[in-house]
Short mmCIF file of C-alpha atoms in Angstrom, two decimals:
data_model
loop_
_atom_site.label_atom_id
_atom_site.label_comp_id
_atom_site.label_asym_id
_atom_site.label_seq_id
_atom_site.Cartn_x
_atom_site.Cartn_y
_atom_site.Cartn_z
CA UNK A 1 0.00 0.00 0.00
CA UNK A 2 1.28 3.45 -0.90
CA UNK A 3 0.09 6.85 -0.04
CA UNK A 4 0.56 10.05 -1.86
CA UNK A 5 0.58 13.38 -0.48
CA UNK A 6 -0.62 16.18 -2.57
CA UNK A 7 1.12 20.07 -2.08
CA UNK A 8 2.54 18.65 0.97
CA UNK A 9 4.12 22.29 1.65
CA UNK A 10 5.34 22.73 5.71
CA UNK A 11 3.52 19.95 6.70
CA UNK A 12 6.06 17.71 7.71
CA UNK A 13 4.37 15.69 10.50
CA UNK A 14 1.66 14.67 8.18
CA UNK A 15 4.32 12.97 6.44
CA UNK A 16 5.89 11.43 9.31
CA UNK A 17 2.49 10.40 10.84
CA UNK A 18 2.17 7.98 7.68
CA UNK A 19 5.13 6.44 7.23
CA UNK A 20 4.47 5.66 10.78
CA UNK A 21 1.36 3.80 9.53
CA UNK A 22 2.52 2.53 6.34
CA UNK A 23 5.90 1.23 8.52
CA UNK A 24 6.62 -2.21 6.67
CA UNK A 25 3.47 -2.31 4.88
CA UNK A 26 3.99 0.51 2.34
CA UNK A 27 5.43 3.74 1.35
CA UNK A 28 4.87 7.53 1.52
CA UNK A 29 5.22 9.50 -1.59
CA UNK A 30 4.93 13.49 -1.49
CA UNK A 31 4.38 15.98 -4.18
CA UNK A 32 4.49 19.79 -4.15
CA UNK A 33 5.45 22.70 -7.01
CA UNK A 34 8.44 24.01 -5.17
CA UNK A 35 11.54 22.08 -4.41
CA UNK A 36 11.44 23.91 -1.52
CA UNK A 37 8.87 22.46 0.56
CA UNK A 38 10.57 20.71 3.34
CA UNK A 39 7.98 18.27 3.53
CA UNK A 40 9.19 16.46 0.29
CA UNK A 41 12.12 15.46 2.08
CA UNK A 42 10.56 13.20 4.63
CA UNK A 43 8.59 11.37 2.62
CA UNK A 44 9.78 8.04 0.96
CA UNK A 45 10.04 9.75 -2.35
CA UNK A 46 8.94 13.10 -3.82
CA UNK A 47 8.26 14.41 -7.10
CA UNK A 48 8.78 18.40 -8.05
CA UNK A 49 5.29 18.88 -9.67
CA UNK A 50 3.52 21.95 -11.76
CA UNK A 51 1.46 23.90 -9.61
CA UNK A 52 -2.42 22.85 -9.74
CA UNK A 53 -3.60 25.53 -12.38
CA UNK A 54 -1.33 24.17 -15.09
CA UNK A 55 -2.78 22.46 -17.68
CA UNK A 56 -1.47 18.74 -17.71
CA UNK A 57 -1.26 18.68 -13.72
CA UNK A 58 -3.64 15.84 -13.42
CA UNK A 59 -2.17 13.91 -16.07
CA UNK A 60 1.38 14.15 -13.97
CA UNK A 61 -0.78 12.75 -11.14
CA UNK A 62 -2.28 9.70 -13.03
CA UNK A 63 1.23 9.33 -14.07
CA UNK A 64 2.72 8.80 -10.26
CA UNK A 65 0.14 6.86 -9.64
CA UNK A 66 1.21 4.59 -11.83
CA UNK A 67 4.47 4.44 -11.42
CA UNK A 68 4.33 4.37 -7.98
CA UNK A 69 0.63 1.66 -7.53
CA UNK A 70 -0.58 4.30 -5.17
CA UNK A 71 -3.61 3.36 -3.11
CA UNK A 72 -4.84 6.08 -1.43
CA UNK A 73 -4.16 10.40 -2.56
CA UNK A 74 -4.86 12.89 -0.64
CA UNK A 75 -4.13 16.81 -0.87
CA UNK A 76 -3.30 19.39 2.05
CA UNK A 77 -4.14 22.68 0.22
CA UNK A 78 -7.93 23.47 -0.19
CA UNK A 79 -7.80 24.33 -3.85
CA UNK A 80 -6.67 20.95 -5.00
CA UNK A 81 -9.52 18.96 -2.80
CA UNK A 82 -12.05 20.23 -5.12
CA UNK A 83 -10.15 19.29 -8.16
CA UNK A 84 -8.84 15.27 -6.93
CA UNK A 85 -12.63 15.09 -5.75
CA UNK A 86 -13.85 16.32 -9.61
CA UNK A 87 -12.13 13.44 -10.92
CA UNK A 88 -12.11 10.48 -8.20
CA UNK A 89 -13.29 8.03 -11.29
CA UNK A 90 -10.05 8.67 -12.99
CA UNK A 91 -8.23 7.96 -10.31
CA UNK A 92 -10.47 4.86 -9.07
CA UNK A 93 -9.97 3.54 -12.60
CA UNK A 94 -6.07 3.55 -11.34
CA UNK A 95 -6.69 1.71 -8.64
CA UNK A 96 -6.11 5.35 -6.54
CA UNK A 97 -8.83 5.90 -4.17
CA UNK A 98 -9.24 9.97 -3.50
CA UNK A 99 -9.13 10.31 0.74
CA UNK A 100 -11.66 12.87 0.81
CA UNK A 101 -15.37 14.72 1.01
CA UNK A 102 -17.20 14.93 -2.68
CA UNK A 103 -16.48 17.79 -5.36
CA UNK A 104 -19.69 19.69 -3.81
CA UNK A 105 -18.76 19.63 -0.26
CA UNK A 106 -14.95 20.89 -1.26
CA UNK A 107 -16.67 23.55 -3.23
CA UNK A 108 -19.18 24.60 -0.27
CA UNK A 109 -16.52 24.81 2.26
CA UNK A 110 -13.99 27.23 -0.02
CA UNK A 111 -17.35 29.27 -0.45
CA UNK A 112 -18.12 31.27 2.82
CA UNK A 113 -21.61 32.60 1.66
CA UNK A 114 -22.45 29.34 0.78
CA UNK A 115 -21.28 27.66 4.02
CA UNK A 116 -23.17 30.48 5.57
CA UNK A 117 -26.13 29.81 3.92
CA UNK A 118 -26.38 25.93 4.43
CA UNK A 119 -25.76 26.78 7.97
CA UNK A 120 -28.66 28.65 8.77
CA UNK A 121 -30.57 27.16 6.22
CA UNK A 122 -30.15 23.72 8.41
CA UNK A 123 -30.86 25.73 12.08
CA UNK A 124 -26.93 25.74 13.28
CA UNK A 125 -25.68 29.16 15.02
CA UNK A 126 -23.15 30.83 12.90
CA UNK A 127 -21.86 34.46 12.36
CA UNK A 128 -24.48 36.75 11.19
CA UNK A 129 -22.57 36.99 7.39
CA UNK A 130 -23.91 39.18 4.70
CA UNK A 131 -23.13 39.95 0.66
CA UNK A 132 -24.63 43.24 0.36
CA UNK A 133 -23.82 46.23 1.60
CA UNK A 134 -27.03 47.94 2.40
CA UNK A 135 -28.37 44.97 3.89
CA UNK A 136 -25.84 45.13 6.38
CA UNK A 137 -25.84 48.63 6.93
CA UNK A 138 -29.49 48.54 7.91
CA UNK A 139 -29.16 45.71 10.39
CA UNK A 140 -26.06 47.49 11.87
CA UNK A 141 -28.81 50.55 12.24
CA UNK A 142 -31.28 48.34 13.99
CA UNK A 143 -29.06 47.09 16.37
CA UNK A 144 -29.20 43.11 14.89
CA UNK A 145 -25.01 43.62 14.18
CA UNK A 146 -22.33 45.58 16.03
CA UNK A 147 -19.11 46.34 15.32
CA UNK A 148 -15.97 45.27 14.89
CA UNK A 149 -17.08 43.47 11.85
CA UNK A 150 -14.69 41.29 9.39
CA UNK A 151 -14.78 41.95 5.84
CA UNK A 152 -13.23 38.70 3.81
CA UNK A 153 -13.40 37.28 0.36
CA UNK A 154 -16.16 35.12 -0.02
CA UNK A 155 -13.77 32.30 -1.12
CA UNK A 156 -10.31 31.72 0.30
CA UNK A 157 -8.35 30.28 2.97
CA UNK A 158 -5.59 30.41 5.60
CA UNK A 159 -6.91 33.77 7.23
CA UNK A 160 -5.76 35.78 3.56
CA UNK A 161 -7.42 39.62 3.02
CA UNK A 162 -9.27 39.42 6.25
CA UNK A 163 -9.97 42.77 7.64
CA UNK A 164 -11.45 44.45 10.40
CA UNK A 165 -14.08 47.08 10.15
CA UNK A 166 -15.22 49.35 13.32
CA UNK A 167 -17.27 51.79 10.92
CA UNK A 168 -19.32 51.89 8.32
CA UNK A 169 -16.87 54.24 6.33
CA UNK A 170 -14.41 51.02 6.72
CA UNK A 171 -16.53 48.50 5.66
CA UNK A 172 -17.75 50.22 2.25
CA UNK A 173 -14.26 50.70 1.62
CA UNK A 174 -13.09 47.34 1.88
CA UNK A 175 -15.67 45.47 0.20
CA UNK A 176 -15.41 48.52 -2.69
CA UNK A 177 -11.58 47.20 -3.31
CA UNK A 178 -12.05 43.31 -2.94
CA UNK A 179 -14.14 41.17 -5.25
CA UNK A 180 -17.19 39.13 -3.78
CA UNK A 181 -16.17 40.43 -0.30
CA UNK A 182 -18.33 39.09 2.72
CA UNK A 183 -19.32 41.30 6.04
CA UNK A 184 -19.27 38.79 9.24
CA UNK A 185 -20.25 39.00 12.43
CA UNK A 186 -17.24 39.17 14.98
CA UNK A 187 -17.84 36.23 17.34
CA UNK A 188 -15.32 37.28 20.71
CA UNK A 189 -16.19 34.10 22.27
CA UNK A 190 -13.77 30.97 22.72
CA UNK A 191 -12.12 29.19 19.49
CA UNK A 192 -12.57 25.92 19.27
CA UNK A 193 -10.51 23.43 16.82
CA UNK A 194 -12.33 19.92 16.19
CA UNK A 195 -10.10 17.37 14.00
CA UNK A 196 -12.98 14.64 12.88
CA UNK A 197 -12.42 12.01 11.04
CA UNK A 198 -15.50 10.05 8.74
CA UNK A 199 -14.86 6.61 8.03
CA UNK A 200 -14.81 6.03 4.52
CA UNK A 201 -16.69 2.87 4.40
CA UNK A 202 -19.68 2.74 7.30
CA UNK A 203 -19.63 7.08 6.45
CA UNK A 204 -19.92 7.28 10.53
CA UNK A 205 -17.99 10.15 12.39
CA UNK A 206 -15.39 7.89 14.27
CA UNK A 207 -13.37 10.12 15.66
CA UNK A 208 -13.40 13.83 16.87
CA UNK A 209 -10.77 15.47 18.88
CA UNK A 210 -11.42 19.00 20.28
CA UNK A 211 -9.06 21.84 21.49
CA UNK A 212 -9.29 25.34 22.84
CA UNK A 213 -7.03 27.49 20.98
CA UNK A 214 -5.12 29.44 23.01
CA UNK A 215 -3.06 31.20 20.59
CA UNK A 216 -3.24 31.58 16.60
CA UNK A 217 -0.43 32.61 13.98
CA UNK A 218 -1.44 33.14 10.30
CA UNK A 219 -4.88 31.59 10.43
CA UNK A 220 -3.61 27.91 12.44
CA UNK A 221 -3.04 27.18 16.37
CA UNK A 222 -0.36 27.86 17.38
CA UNK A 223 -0.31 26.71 21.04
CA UNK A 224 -4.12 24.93 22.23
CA UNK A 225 -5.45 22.70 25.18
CA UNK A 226 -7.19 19.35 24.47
CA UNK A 227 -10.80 19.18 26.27
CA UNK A 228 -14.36 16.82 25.61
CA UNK A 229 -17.56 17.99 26.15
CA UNK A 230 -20.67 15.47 25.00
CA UNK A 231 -22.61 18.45 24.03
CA UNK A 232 -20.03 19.62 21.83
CA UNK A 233 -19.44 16.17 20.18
CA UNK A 234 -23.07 14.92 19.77
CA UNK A 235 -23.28 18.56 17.77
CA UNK A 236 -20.52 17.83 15.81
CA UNK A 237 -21.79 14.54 14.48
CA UNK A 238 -25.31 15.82 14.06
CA UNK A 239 -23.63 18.30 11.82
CA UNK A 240 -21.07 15.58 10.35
CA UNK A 241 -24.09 13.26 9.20
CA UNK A 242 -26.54 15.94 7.73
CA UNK A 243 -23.42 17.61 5.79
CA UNK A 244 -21.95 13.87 4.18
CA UNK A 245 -18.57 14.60 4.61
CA UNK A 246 -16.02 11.90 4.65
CA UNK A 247 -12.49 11.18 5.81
CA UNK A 248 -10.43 14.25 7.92
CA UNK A 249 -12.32 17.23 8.49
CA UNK A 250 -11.26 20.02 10.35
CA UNK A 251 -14.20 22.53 12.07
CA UNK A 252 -13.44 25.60 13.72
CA UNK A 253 -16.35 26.26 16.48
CA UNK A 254 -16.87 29.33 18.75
CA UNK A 255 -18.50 28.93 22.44
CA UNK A 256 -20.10 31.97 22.56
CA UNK A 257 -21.52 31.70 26.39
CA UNK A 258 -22.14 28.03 26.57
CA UNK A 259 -23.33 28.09 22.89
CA UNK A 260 -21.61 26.43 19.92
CA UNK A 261 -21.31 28.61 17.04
CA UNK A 262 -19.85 26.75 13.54
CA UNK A 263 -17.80 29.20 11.91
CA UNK A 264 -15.85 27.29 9.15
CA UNK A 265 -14.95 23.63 8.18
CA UNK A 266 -11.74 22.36 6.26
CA UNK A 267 -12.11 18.60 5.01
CA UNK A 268 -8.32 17.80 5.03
CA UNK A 269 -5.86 17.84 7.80
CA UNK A 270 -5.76 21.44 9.63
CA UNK A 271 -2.30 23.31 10.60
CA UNK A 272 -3.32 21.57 14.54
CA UNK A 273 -3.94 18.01 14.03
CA UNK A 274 -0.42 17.20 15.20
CA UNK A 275 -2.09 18.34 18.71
CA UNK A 276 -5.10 15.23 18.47
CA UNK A 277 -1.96 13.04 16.94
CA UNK A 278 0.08 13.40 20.01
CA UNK A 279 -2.39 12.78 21.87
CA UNK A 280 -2.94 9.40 20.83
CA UNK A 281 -5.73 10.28 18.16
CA UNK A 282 -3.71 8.72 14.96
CA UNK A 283 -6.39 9.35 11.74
CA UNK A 284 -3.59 7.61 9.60
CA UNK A 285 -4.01 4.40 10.92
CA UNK A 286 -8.08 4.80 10.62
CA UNK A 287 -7.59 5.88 6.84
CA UNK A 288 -5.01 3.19 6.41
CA UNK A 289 -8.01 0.51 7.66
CA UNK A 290 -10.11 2.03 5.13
CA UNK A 291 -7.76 1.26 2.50
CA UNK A 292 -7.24 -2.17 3.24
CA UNK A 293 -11.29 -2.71 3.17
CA UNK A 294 -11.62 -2.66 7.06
CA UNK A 295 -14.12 -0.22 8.98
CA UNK A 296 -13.10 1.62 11.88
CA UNK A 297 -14.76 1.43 15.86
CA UNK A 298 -15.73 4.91 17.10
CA UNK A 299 -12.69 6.29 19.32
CA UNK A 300 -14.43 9.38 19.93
CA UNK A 301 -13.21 10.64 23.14
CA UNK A 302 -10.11 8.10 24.20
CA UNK A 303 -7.66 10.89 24.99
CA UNK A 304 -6.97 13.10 27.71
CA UNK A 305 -8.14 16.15 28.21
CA UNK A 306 -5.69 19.20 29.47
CA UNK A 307 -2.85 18.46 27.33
CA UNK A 308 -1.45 21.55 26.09
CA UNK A 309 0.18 21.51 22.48
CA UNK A 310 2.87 24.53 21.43
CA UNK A 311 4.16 24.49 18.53
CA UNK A 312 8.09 26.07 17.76
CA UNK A 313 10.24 26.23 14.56
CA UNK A 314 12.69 23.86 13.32
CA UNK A 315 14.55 24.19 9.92
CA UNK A 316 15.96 21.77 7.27
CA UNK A 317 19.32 21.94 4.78
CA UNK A 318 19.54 21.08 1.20
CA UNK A 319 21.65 21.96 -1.89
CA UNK A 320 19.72 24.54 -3.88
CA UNK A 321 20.65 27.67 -5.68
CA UNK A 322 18.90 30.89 -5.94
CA UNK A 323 16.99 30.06 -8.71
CA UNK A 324 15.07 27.56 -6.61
#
């Protein structure tokens, strides 16, 4: 059985994590455009790809495939989920199963309005978000929205062009210099980071591991503290089973005075799952199972709670040149 990891970037411990899996049975392969992504390095072997707008980037997938009888591809950047997810027959007719939710669920989740939507849509508290301006403006004038307010592109990731607004003045002029900008509520409350994984064969939630996060950098924890609350997870899988999401998920919550806001949801590994791996929560070993035709039992809750995770730098060496 081999694995291969899609834009791997930074994400090192991913890597690691599955060739602790695979250990004996199978190999870890790692892709990425630059030949400077560090994570390349760990993996088994790596191939320098073109970056996932070029055309002929999917055909240099099939091709590793291949060559290398991968099993199971995943990515770790949200542009390319939507994309493997498009064309999960291609890759099934390679034997390559695609570790991940369908093309419409990828799509929803880069979309902010449209995770907004389907949010309230389905009863679940979320940030008060809005398109238009005026609309906005008049519920800010009846009181239903205060400020601070962000302003963000409706699509995107990784905490990019997000801006505070404490005025009206600010907010026009933001979303007048962005394109398809969104106005959300500010939720002050307590972030919440819940790594989930759906098992790919029964499609049940068998795992969710839940942290406070205590500090952020560039849109990821950067230091959290593991906790379980029962209300929080049976919410979770409500949410998990009406949404149809499979495989890793990561959901960022709010408590918002003993109330669970859901304010956005990755479905891939998130910047903190090293925290729930740590911790004795290993989602490689679960997607491994999958692979080799076996379901997973619900682990839900088997870890300990007030285990603090902080993340600090470490750096890698290769030969390169400056136009690398």
């Amino acid at each position: 059985m081999n694995i291969l990891i899609a834009s791997c970037g930074t994400r090192n411990k991913i890597v690691r994590y599955f060739k602790h899996a695979l250990e004996g049975r199978g190999r870890v392969i790692a892709t990425d455009c630059s030949p400077n992504a560090p994570a390349l390095y760990e993996a088994d072997g790596y191939y320098i790809v073109p970056r996932i707008t070029e055309p002929g980037y999917l055909d240099v997938l099939y091709d590793i495939c291949r060559k290398e009888q991968i099993t199971g591809i995943l990515s770790l950047i949200d542009p390319e989920l939507s994309l493997l997810a498009l064309h999960q027959e291609e890759f099934r007719r390679l034997q390559t199963t695609v570790i991940g939710s369908s093309y419409e669920l990828c799509e929803r989740t880069l979309n902010k309005w449209a995770m907004y939507q389907w949010l309230t849509e389905h009863g679940y508290r979320c940030a008060r978000s809005y398109m238009d301006v005026e609309a906005f403006v008049a519920d800010a004038a009846a009181g239903l929205i205060t400020y601070p307010v962000f302003v963000k592109p409706a699509r995107g990731s990784a905490s990019i062009a997000i801006s505070v607004a404490y005025d009206e003045e600010t907010v026009r002029l933001l979303v007048s210099h962005g394109e398809d900008m969104m106005i959300q509520e500010f939720l002050g409350g307590q972030e919440i980071g819940a790594d989930c994984y759906i098992d790919l064969i029964s499609q049940k939630t068998v795992s969710i591991f839940t942290k406070k996060k205590l500090v952020m950098r560039a849109g990821e924890t950067d230091k959290g503290i593991s906790f379980q609350d029962d209300k929080l997870f049976a919410l979770i899988e409500k949410f998990i089973a009406e949404s149809g999401f499979l495989g890793q998920i990561d959901i960022d919550i709010f408590d918002m005075d003993g109330e669970y806001y859901i304010s956005e949801v990755n479905p891939r590994f998130g910047g903190g799952y090293p925290h729930a791996f740590e911790c004795g929560v290993d989602h490689m070993e679960l997607i491994v199972n999958n692979l080799e035709g076996r379901e997973n039992e619900v682990i839900t809750g088997r870890y300990e709670e007030g285990l603090v995770m902080m993340k600090y730098n470490e750096i890698m060496l290769r030969k390169g040149s400056v136009d690398t």
